[in-house]
Tab-separated table of C-alpha atoms in Angstrom:
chain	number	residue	atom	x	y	z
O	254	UNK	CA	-97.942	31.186	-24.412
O	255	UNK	CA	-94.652	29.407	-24.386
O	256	UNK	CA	-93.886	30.438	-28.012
O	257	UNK	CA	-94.648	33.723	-27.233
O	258	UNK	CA	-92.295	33.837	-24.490
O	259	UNK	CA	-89.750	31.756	-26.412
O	260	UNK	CA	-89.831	34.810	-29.287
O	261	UNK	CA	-89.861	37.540	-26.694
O	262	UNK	CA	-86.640	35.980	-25.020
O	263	UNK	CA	-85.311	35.038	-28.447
O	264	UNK	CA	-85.280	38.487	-29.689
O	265	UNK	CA	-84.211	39.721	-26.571
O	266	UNK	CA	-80.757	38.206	-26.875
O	267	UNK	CA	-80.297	38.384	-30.236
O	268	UNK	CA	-80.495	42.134	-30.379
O	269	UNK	CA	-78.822	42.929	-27.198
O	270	UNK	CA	-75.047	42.770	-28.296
O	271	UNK	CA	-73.764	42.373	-24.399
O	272	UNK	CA	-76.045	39.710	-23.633
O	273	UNK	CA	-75.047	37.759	-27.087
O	274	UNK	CA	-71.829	37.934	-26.241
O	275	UNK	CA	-72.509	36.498	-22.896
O	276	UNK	CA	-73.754	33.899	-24.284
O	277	UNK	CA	-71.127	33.281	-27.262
O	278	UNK	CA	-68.174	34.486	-25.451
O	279	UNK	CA	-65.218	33.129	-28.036
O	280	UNK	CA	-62.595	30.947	-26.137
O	281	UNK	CA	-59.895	32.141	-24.707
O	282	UNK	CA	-57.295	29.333	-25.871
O	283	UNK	CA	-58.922	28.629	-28.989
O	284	UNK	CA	-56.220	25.854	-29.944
O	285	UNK	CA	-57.164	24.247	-26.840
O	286	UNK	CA	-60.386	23.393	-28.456
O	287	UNK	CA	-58.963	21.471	-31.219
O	288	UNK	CA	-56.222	19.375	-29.577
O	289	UNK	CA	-55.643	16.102	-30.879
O	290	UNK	CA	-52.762	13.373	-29.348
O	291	UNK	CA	-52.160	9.809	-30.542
O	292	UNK	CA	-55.176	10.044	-32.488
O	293	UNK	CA	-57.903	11.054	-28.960
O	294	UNK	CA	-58.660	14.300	-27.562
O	295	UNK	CA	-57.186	14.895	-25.142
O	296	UNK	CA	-58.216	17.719	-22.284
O	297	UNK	CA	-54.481	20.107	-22.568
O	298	UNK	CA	-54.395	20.765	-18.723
O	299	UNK	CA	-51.243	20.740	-16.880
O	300	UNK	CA	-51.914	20.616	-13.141
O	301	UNK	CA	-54.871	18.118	-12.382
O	302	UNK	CA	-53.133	17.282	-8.327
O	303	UNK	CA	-51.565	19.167	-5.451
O	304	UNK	CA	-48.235	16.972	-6.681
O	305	UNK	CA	-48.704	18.488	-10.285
O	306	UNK	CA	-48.602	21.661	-8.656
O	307	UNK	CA	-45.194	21.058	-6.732
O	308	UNK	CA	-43.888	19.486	-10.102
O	309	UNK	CA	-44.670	22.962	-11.705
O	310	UNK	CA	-43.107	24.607	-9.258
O	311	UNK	CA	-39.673	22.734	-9.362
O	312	UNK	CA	-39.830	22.441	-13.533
O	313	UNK	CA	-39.865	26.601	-13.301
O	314	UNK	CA	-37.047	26.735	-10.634
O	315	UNK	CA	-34.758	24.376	-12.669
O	316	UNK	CA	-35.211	26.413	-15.065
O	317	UNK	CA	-37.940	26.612	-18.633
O	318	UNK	CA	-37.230	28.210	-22.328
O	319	UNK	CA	-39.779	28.827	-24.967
O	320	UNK	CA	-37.542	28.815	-28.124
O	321	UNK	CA	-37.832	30.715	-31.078
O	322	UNK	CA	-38.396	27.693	-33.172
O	323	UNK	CA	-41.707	27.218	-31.413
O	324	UNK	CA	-40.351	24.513	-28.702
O	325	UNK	CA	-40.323	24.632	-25.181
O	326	UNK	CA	-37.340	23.495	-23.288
O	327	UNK	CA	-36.968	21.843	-19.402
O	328	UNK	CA	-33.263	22.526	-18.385
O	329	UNK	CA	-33.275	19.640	-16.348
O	330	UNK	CA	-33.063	16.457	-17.825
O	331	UNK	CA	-34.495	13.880	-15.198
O	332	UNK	CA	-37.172	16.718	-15.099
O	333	UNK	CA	-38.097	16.824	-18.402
O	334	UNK	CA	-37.893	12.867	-18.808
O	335	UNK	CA	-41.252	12.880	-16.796
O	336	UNK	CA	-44.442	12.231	-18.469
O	337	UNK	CA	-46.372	15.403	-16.747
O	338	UNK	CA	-43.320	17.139	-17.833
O	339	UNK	CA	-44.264	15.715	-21.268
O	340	UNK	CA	-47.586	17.297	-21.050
O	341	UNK	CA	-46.174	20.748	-20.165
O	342	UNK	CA	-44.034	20.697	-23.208
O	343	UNK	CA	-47.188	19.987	-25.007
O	344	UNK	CA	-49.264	22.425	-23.597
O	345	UNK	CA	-46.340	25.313	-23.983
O	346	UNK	CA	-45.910	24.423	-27.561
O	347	UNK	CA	-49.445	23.852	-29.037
O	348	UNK	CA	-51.837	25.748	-26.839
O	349	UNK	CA	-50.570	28.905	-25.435
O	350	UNK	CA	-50.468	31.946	-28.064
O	351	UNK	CA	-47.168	32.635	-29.057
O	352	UNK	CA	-47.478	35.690	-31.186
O	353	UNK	CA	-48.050	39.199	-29.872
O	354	UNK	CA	-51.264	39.412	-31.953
O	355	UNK	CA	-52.658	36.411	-30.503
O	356	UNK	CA	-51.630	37.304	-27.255
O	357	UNK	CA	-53.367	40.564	-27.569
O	358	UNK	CA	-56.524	38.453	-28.149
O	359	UNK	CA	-56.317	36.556	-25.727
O	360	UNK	CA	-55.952	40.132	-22.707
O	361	UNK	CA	-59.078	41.342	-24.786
O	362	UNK	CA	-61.263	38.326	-24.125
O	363	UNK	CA	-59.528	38.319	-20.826
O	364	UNK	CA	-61.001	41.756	-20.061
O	365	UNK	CA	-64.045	40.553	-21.126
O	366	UNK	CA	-64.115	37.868	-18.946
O	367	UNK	CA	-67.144	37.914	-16.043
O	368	UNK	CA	-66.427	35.767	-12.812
O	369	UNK	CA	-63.277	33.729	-12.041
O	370	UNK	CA	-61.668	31.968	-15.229
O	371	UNK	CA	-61.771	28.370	-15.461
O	372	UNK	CA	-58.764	26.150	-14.012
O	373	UNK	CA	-57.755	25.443	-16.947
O	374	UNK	CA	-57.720	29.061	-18.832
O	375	UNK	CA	-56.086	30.508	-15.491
O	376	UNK	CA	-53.316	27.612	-16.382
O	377	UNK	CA	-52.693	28.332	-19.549
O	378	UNK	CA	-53.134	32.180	-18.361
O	379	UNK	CA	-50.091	32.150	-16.486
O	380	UNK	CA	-47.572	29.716	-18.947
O	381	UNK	CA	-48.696	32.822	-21.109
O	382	UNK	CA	-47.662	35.037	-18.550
O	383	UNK	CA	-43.736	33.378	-18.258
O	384	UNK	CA	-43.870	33.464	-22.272
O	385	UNK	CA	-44.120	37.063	-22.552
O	386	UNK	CA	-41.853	37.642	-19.642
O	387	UNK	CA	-38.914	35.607	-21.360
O	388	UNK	CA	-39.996	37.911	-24.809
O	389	UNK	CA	-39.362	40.689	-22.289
O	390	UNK	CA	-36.209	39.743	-21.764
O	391	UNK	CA	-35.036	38.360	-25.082
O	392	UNK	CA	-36.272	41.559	-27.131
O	393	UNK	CA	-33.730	43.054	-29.343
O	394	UNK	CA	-35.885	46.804	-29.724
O	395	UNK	CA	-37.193	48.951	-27.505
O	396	UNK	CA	-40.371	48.675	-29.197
O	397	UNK	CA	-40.929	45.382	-28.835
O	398	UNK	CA	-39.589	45.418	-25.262
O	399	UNK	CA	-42.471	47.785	-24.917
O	400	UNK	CA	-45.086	45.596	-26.365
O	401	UNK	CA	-44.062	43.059	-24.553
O	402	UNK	CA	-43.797	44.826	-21.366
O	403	UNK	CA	-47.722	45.822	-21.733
O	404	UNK	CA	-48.741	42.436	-22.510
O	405	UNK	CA	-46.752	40.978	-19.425
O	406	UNK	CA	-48.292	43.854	-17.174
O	407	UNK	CA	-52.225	42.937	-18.578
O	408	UNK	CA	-51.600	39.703	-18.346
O	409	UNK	CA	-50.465	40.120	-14.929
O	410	UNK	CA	-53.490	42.164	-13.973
O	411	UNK	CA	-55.515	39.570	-15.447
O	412	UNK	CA	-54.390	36.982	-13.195
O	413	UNK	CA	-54.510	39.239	-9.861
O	414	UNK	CA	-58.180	40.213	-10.513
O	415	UNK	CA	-58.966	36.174	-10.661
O	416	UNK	CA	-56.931	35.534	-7.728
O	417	UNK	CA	-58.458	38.354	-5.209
O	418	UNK	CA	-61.668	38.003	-6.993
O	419	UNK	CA	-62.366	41.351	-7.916
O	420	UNK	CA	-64.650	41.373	-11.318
């Protein structure tokens, strides 16, 4: 009986492409996955305390730039001397997609996504969210502006439906 109802199950995910891809949903920060530092993994999450939350908050009003070399820059210096500012710079550089294709990849999965994200995804969500903005900004075509424009505004939509809940 149970291997009957093992096979009936079995087949009954397998074949049903929505409910396989419930169950083998590909991550959303795939590089995430693979993060390595001084030789542990380590678990790329910014924010793990109310204080890492104010720290956030004053790092972004003094001031953050995602270079075009791939680094990530804190304006102020005491700020950017801390270790959780450390981290940041870590997470900004290795972890968050940087190119529009992976970026794209990432609002697909997002759109995709049942039920709130995961603290850390919604993290990483919204450092992806002040990426594309400053790409916004720093675009030299109106095409790009564009595609950067409707990544920042799915992005954004992304993050709205987690916050109010609305699946």
């Amino acid at each position: 009986v149970f291997w009957f109802f093992f096979c009936n199950v079995s087949s009954f995910f397998t074949s049903s492409p929505q409910m396989c891809s419930i169950w083998m949903k590909p991550a959303l920060f795939p590089a995430a996955s693979r993060m390595k530092r001084g030789g542990s993994v380590m678990s790329p999450m910014f924010h793990k305390s109310f204080q890492d939350v104010h720290l956030l908050f004053e790092i972004m009003l003094s001031g953050v730039h995602f270079q075009d070399s791939g680094g990530f820059f804190v304006e102020d210096a005491e700020l950017a001397s801390l270790h959780r500012a450390r981290d940041l710079k870590f997470i900004c550089e290795k972890i968050i997609p940087r190119k529009l294709a992976e970026i794209l990849r990432l609002i697909h999965n997002l759109s995709n996504q049942m039920g709130p994200l995961h603290q850390d995804d919604f993290e990483r969500t919204l450092f992806t969210l002040v990426y594309t903005a400053q790409q916004v900004v720093n675009s030299t075509s109106e095409h790009q502006r564009d595609m950067w424009k409707g990544s920042f505004v799915s992005l954004y939509k992304a993050v709205k439906q987690d916050l109010t809940g609305t699946y």
